[in-house]
mmCIF file of C-alpha atoms and ligand atoms in Angstrom:
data_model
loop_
_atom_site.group_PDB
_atom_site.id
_atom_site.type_symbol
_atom_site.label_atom_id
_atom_site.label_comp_id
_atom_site.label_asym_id
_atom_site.label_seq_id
_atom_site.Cartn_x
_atom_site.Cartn_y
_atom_site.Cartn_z
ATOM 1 C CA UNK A 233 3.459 -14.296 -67.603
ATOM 2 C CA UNK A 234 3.906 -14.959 -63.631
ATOM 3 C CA UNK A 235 1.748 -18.451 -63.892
ATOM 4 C CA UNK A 236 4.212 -19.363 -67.003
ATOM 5 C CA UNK A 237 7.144 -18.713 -64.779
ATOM 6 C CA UNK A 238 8.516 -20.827 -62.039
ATOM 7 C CA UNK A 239 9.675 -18.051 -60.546
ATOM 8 C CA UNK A 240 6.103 -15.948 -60.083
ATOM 9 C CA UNK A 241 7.043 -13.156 -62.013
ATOM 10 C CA UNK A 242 6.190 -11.571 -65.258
ATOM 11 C CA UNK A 243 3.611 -8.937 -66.678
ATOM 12 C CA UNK A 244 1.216 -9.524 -69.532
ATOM 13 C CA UNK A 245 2.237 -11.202 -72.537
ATOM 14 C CA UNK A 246 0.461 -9.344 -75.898
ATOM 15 C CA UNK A 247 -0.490 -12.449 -77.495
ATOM 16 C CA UNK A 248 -0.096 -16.460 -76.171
ATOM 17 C CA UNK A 249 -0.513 -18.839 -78.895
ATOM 18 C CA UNK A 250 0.004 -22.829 -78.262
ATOM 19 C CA UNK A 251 1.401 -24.408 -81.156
ATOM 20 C CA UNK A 252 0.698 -28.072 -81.593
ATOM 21 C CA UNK A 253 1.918 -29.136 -84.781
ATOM 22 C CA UNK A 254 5.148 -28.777 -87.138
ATOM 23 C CA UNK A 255 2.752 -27.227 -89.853
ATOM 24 C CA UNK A 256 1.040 -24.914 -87.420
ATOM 25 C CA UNK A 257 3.852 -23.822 -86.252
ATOM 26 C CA UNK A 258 5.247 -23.222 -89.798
ATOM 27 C CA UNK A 259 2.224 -20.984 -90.683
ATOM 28 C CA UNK A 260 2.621 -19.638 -87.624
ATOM 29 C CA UNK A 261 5.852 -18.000 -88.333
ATOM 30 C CA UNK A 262 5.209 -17.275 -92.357
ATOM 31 C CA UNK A 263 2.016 -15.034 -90.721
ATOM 32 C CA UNK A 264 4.396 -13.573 -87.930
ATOM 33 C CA UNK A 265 6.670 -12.626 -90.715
ATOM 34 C CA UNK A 266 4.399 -11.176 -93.378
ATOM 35 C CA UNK A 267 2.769 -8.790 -90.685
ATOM 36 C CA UNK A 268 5.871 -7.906 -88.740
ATOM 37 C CA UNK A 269 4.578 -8.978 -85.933
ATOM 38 C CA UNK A 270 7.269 -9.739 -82.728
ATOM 39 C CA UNK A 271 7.471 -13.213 -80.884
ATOM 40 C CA UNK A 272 9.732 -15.193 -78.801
ATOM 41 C CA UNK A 273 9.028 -18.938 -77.316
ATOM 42 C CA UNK A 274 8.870 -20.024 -73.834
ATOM 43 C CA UNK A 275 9.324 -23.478 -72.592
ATOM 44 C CA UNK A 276 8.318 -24.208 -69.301
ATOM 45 C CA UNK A 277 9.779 -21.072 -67.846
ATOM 46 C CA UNK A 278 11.834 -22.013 -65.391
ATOM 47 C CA UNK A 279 14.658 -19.761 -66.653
ATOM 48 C CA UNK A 280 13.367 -16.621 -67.416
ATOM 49 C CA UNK A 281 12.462 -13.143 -65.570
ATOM 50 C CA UNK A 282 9.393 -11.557 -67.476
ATOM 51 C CA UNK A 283 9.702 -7.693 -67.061
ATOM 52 C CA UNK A 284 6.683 -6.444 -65.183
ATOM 53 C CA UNK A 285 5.641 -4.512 -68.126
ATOM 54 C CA UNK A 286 5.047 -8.410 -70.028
ATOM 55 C CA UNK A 287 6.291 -9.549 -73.314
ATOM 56 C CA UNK A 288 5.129 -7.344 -76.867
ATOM 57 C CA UNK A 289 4.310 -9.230 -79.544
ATOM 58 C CA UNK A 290 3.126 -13.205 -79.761
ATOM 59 C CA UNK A 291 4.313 -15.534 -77.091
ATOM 60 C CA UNK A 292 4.511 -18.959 -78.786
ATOM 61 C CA UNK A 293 4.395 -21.889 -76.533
ATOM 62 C CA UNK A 294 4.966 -26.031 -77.911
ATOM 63 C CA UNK A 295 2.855 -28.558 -77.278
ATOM 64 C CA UNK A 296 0.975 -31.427 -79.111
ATOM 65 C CA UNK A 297 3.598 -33.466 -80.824
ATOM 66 C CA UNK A 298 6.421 -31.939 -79.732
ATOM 67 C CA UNK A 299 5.787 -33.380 -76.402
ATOM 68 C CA UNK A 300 7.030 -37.068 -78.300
ATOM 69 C CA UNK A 301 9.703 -38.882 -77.761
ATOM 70 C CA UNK A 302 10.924 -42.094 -79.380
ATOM 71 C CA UNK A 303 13.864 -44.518 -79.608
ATOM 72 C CA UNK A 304 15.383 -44.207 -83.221
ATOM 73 C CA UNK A 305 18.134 -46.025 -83.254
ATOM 74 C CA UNK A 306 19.739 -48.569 -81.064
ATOM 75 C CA UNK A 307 22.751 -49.286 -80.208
ATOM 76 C CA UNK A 308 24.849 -50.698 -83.008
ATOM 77 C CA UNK A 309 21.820 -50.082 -85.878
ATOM 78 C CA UNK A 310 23.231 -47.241 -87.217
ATOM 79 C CA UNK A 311 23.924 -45.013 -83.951
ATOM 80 C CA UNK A 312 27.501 -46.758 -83.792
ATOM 81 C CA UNK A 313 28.456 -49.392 -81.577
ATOM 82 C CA UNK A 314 28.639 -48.162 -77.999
ATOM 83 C CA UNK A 315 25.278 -45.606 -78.944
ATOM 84 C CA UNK A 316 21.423 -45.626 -79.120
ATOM 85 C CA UNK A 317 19.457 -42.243 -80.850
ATOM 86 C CA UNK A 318 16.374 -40.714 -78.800
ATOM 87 C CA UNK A 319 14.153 -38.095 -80.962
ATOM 88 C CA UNK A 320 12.649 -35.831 -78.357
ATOM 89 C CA UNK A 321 10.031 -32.816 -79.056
ATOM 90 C CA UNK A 322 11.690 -29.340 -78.029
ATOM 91 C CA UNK A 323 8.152 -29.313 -75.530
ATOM 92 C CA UNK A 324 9.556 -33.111 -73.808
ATOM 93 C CA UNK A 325 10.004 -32.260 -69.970
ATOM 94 C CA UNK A 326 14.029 -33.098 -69.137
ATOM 95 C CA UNK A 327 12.351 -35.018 -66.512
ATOM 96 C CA UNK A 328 10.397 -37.478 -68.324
ATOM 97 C CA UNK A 329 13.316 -37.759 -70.620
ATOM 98 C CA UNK A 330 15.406 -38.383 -68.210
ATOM 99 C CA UNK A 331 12.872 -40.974 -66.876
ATOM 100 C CA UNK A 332 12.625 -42.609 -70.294
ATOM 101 C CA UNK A 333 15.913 -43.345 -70.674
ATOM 102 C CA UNK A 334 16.426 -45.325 -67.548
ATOM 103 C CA UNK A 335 13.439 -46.964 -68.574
ATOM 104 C CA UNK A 336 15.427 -48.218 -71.540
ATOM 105 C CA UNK A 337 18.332 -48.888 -69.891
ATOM 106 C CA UNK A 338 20.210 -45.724 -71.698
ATOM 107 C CA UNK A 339 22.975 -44.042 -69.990
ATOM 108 C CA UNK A 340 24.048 -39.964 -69.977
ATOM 109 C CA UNK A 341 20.861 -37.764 -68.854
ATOM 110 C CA UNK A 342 21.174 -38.675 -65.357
ATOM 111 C CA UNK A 343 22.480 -35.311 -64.012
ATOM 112 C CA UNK A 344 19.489 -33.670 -65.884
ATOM 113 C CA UNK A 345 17.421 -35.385 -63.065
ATOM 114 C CA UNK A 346 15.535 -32.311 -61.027
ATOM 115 C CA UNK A 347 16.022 -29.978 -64.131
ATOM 116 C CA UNK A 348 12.497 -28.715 -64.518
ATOM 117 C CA UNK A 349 12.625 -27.145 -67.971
ATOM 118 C CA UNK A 350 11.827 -28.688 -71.586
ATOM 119 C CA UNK A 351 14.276 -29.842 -73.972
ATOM 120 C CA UNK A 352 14.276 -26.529 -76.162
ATOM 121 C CA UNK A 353 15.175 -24.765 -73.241
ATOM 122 C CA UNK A 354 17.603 -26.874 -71.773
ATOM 123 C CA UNK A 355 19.535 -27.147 -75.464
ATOM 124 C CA UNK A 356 19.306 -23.551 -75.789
ATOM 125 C CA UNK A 357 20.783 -22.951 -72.340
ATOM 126 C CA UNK A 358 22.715 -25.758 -72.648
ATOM 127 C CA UNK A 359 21.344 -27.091 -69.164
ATOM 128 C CA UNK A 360 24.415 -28.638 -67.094
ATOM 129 C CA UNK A 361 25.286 -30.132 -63.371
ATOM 130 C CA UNK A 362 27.470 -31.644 -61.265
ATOM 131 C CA UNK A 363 30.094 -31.321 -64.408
ATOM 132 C CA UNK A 364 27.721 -32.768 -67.099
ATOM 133 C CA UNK A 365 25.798 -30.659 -69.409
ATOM 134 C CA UNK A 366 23.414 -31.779 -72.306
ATOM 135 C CA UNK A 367 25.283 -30.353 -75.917
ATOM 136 C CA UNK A 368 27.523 -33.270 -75.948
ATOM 137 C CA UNK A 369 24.724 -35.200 -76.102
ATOM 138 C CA UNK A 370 23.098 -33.778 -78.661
ATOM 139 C CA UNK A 371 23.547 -35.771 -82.317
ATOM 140 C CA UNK A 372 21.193 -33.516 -84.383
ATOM 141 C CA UNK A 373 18.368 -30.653 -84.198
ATOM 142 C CA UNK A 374 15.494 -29.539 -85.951
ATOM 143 C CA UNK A 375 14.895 -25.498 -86.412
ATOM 144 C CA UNK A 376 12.331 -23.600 -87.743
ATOM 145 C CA UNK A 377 13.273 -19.778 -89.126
ATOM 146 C CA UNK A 378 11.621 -16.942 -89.150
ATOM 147 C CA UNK A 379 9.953 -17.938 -92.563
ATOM 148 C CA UNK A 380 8.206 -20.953 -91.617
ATOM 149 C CA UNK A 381 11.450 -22.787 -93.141
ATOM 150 C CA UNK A 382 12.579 -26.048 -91.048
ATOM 151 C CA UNK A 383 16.408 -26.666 -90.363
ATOM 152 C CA UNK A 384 18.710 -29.182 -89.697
ATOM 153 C CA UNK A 385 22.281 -28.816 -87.754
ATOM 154 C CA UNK A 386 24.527 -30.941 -86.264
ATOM 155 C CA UNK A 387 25.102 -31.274 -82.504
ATOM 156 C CA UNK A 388 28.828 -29.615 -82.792
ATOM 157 C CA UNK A 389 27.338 -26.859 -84.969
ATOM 158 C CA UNK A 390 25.863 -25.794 -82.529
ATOM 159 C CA UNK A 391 29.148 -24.691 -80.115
ATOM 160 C CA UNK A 392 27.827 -25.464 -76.738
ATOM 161 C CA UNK A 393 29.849 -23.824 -74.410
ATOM 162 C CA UNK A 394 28.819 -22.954 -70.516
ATOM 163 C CA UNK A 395 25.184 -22.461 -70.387
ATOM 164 C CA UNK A 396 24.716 -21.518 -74.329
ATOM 165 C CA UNK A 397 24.495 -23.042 -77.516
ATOM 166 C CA UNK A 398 24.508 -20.928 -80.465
ATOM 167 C CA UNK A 399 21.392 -21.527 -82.294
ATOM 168 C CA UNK A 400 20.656 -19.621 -85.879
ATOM 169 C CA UNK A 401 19.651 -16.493 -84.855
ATOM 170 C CA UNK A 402 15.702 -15.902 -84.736
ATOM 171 C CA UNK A 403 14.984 -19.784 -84.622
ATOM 172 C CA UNK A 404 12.743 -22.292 -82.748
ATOM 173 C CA UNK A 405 14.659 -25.703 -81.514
ATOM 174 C CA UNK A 406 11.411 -28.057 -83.081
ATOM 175 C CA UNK A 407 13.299 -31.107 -81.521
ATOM 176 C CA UNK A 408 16.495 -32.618 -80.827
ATOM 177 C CA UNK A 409 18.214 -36.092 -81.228
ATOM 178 C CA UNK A 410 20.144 -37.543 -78.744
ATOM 179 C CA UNK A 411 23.068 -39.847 -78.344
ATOM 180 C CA UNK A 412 23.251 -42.117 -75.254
ATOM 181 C CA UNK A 413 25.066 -44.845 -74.016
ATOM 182 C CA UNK A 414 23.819 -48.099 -73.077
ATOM 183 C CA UNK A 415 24.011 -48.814 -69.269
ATOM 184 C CA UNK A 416 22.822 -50.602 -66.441
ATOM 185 C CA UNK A 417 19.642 -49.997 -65.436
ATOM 186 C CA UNK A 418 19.733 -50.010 -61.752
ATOM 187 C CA UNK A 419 22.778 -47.826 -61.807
ATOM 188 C CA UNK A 420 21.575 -45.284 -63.897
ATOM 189 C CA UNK A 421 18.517 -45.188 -61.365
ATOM 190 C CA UNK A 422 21.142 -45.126 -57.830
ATOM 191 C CA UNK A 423 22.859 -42.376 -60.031
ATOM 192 C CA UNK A 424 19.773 -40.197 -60.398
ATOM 193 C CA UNK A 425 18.834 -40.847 -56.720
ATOM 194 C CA UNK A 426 21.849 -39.806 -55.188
ATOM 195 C CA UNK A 427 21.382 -36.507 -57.795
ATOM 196 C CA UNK A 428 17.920 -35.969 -56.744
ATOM 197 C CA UNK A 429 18.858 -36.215 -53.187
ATOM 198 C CA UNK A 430 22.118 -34.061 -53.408
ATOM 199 C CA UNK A 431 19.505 -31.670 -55.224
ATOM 200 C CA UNK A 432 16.986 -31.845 -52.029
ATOM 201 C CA UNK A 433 19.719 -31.482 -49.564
ATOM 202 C CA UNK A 434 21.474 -27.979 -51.227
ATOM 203 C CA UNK A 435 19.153 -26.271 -53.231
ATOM 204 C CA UNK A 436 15.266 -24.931 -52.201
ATOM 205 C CA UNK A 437 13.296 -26.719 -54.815
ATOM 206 C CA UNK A 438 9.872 -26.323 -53.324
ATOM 207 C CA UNK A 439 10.226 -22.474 -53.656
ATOM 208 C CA UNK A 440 9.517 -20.683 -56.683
ATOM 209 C CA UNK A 441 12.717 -19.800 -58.506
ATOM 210 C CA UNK A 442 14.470 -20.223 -61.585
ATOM 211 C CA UNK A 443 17.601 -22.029 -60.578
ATOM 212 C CA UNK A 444 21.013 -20.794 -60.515
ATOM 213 C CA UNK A 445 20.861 -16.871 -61.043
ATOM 214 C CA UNK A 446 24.462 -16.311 -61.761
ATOM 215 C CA UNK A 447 26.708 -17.663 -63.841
ATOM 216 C CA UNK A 448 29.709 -19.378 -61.949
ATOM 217 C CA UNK A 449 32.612 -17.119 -62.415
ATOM 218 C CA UNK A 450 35.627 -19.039 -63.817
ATOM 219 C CA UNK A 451 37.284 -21.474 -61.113
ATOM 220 C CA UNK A 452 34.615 -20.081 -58.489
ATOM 221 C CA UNK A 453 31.148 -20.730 -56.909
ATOM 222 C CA UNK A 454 28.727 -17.476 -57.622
ATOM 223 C CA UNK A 455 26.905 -18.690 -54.294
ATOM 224 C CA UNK A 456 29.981 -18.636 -52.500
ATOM 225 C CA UNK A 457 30.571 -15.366 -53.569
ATOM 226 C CA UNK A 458 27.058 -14.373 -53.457
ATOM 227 C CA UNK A 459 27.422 -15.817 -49.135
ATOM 228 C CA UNK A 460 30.826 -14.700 -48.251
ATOM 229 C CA UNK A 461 29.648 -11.161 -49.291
ATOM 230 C CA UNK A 462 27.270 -11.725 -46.632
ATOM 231 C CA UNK A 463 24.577 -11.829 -48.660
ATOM 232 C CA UNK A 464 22.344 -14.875 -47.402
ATOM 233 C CA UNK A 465 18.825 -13.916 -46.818
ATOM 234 C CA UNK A 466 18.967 -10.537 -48.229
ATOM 235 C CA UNK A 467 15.772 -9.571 -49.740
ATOM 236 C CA UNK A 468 13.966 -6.607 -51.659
ATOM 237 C CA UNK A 469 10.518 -6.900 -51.215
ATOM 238 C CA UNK A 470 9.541 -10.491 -51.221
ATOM 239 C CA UNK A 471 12.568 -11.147 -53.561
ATOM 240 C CA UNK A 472 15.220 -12.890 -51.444
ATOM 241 C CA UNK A 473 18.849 -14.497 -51.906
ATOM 242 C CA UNK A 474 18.173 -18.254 -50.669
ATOM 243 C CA UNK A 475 19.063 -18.746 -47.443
ATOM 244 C CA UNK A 476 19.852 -22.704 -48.405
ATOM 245 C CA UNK A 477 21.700 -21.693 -51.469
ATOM 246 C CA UNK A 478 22.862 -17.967 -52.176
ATOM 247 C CA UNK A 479 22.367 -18.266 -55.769
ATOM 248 C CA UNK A 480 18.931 -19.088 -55.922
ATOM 249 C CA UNK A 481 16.599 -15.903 -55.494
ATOM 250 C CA UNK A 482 13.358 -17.108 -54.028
ATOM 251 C CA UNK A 483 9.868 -15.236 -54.685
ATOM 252 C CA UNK A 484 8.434 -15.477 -50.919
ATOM 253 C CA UNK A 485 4.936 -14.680 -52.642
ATOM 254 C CA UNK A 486 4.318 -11.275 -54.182
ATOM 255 C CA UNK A 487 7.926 -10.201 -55.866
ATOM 256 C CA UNK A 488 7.655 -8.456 -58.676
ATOM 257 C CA UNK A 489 10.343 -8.438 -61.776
ATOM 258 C CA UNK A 490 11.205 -5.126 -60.626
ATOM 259 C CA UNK A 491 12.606 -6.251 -57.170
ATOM 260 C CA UNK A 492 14.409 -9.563 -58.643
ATOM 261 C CA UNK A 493 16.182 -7.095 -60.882
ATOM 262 C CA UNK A 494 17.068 -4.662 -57.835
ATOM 263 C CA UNK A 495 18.178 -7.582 -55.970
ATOM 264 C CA UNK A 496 20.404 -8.892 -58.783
ATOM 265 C CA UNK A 497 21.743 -5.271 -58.653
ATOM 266 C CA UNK A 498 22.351 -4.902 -55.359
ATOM 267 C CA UNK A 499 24.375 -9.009 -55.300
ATOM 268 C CA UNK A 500 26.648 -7.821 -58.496
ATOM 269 C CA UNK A 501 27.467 -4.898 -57.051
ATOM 270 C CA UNK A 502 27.808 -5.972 -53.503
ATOM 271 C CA UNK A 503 29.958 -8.748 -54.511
ATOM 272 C CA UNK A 504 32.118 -6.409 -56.857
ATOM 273 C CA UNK A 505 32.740 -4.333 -54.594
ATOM 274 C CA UNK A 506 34.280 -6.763 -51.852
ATOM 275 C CA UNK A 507 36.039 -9.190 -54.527
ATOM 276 C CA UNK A 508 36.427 -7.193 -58.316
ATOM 277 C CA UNK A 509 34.024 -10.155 -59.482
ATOM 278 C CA UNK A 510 31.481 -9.739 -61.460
ATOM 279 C CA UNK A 511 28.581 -11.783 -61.700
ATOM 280 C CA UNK A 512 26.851 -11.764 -64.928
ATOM 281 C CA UNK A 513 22.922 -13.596 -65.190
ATOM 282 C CA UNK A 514 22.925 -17.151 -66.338
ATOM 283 C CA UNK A 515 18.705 -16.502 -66.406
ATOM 284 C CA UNK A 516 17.253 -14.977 -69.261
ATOM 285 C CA UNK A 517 15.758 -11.417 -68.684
ATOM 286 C CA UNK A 518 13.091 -10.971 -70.983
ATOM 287 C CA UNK A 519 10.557 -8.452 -72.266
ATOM 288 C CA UNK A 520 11.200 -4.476 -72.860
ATOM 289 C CA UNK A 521 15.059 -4.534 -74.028
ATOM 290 C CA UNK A 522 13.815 -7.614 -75.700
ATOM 291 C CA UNK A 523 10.858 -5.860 -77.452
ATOM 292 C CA UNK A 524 10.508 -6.498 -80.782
ATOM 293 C CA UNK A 525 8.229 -5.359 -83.850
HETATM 294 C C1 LIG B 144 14.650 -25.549 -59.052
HETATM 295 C C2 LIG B 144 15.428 -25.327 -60.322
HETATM 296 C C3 LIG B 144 16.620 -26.016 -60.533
HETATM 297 C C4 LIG B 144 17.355 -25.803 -61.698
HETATM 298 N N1 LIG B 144 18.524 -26.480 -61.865
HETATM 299 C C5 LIG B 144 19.243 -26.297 -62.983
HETATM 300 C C6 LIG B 144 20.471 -27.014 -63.192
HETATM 301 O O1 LIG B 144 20.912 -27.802 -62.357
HETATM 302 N N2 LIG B 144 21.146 -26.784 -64.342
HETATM 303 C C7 LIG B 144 20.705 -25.933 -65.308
HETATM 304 O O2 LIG B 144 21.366 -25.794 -66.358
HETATM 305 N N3 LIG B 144 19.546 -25.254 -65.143
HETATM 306 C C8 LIG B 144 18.813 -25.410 -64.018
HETATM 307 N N4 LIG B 144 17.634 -24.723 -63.855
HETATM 308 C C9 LIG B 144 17.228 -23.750 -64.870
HETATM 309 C C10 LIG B 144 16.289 -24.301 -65.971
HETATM 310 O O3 LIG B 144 15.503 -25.366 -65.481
HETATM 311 C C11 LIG B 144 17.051 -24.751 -67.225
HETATM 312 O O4 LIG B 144 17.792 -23.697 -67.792
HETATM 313 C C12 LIG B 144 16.065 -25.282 -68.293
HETATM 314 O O5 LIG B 144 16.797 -25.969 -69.256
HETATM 315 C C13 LIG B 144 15.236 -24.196 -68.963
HETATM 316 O O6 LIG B 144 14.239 -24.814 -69.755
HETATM 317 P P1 LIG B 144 12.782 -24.144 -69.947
HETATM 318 O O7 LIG B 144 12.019 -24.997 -70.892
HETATM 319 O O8 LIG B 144 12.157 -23.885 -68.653
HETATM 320 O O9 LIG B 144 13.218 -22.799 -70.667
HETATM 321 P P2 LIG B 144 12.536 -21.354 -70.488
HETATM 322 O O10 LIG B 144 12.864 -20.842 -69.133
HETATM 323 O O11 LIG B 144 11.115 -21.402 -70.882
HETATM 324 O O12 LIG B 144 13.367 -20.537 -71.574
HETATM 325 C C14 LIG B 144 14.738 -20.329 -71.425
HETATM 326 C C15 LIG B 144 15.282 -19.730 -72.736
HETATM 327 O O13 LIG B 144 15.190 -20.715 -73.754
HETATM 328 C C16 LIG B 144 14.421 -20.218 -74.838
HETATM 329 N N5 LIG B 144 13.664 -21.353 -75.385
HETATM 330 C C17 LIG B 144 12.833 -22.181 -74.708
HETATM 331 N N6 LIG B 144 12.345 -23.110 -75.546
HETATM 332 C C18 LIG B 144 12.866 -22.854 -76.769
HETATM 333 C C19 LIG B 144 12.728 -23.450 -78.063
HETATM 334 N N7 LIG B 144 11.949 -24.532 -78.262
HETATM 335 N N8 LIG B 144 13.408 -22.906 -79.099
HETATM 336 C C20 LIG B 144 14.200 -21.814 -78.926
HETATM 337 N N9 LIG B 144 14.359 -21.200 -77.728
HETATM 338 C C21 LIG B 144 13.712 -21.720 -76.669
HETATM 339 C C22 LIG B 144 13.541 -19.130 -74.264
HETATM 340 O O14 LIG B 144 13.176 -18.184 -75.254
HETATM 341 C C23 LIG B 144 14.475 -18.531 -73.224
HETATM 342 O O15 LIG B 144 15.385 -17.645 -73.862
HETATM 343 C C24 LIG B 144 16.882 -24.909 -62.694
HETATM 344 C C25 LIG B 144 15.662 -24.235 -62.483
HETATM 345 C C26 LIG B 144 14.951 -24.441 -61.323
HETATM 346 C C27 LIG B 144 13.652 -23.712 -61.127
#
């Protein structure tokens, strides 16, 4: 799983299968069911630590047409007044939505800019910065269950709170409809610039990683934690704390999962043990406790 990861890092997976179609995917899932066979989906990785020992079961990626994305309603034709509607495939890069929008002059994705994940992910992590996140922007989604069955919910349904949303359980986000504001074109695009370059100035973004690795504690800064415990620059192995951004842990080239899990170890408990905090993953750990069959 290391070259589905942005962070490097991941064992086998059983079983990959692309998915490229609604129906596919439906048959997919009615076959997964029938045989008892495990799966989880991956977007594009960029939050998750694969276990060295890989992933059991099938590993379902999206593609095809759930890479579309479409105006569906503008402003005032049905979206209300002040709102257009965007229908995005859960396999839509946040980027090139992001992109998309300020193409059409729409207004509330802008702090997505530099979020390198799809839209699945990002609605089932409920991706957020600089004080924005995306569930309040999310009108309506489209699930598929474990049956092959498709689902609707509303946005609010879903209870987005800090860096979840609480999907059905054992269900694939298929795509999502957004609500957006109609703005000004060339300030949506300064606002996205000065993101991007706020972005480039405090974070390592050429370096493999998967982004924040902590959750922020309530009314603190995990990386100021994660630094004041002296922290910066600590590594196991090739697995080190950012030295640009002490939340980020950085693969310097041949980490495995095992020493980005001894290194989160060694933070959490580093950091408890100077302030009582305790830092809990915002990443998603997957394979072994996640086995399933
Ligand atoms: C340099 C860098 C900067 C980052 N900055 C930010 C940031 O500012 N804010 C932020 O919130 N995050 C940030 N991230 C983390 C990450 O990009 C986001 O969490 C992103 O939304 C994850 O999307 P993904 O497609 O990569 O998900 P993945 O990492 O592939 O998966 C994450 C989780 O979502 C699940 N999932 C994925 N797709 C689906 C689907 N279709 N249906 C159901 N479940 C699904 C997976 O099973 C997994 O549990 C950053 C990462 C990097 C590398």
């Amino acid at each position: 799983m290391s070259q589905f990861s942005t962070l490097r890092v991941g064992g086998p997976a059983e079983a990959i299968v692309p998915v490229a179609t609604v129906a596919e995917l439906s048959r997919l899932m009615g076959w997964l069911q029938k045989n008892e066979i495990g799966w989880q989906v991956v977007g594009r990785g960029s939050n998750i630590l694969v276990s060295d020992s890989g992933l059991a079961g099938v590993t379902i990626f999206l593609e095809g047409e759930f890479r579309t994305m479409e105006k569906v309603a503008d402003a005032g034709e049905g979206a209300g007044e002040e709102r257009a509607l965007i229908r995005a495939g859960a396999a839509c890069l946040l980027p090139g939505l992001v992109a998309y929008c300020t193409s059409q002059g729409l207004s509330g994705l802008e702090f997505a800019v530099g979020i390198p994940g799809s839209i699945g992910g990002a609605i089932v992590m409920n991706a957020g910065a600089w004080g924005s996140a995306i569930g309040p922007l999310v009108e309506s989604v489209a699930l598929m269950d474990d049956s092959g069955t498709l689902l609707t919910r509303k946005g609010e349904s879903l209870e987005f709170s800090y860096r979840q949303a609480a999907l059905p359980p054992r269900t694939i986000l298929v795509e999502a409809t957004l609500s957006l504001r109609p703005g000004d074109r060339d300030v949506i695009k300064k606002t996205c610039r000065q993101y991007q370059e706020k972005r480039r100035a405090t974070q390592p973004i050429a370096e493999p990683s998967i982004g924040s690795f902590f959750k922020n504690p309530p009314g603190e800064s995990a990386g100021r934690l994660i630094e004041k415990a002296g922290l910066k620059g600590f590594a196991v192995g090739d697995a080190r704390v950012s030295a640009l951004h002490a939340n980020f842990f950085i693969n310097e080239g041949s980490a495995s999962a095992a020493d980005m899990l001894n290194l989160m170890h060694h933070v959490q408990e580093t950091v408890y043990g100077r302030f009582g905090v305790r830092l809990e993953p915002e990443v998603c750990i997957m394979g072994e406790n996640q086995r399933k069959k």
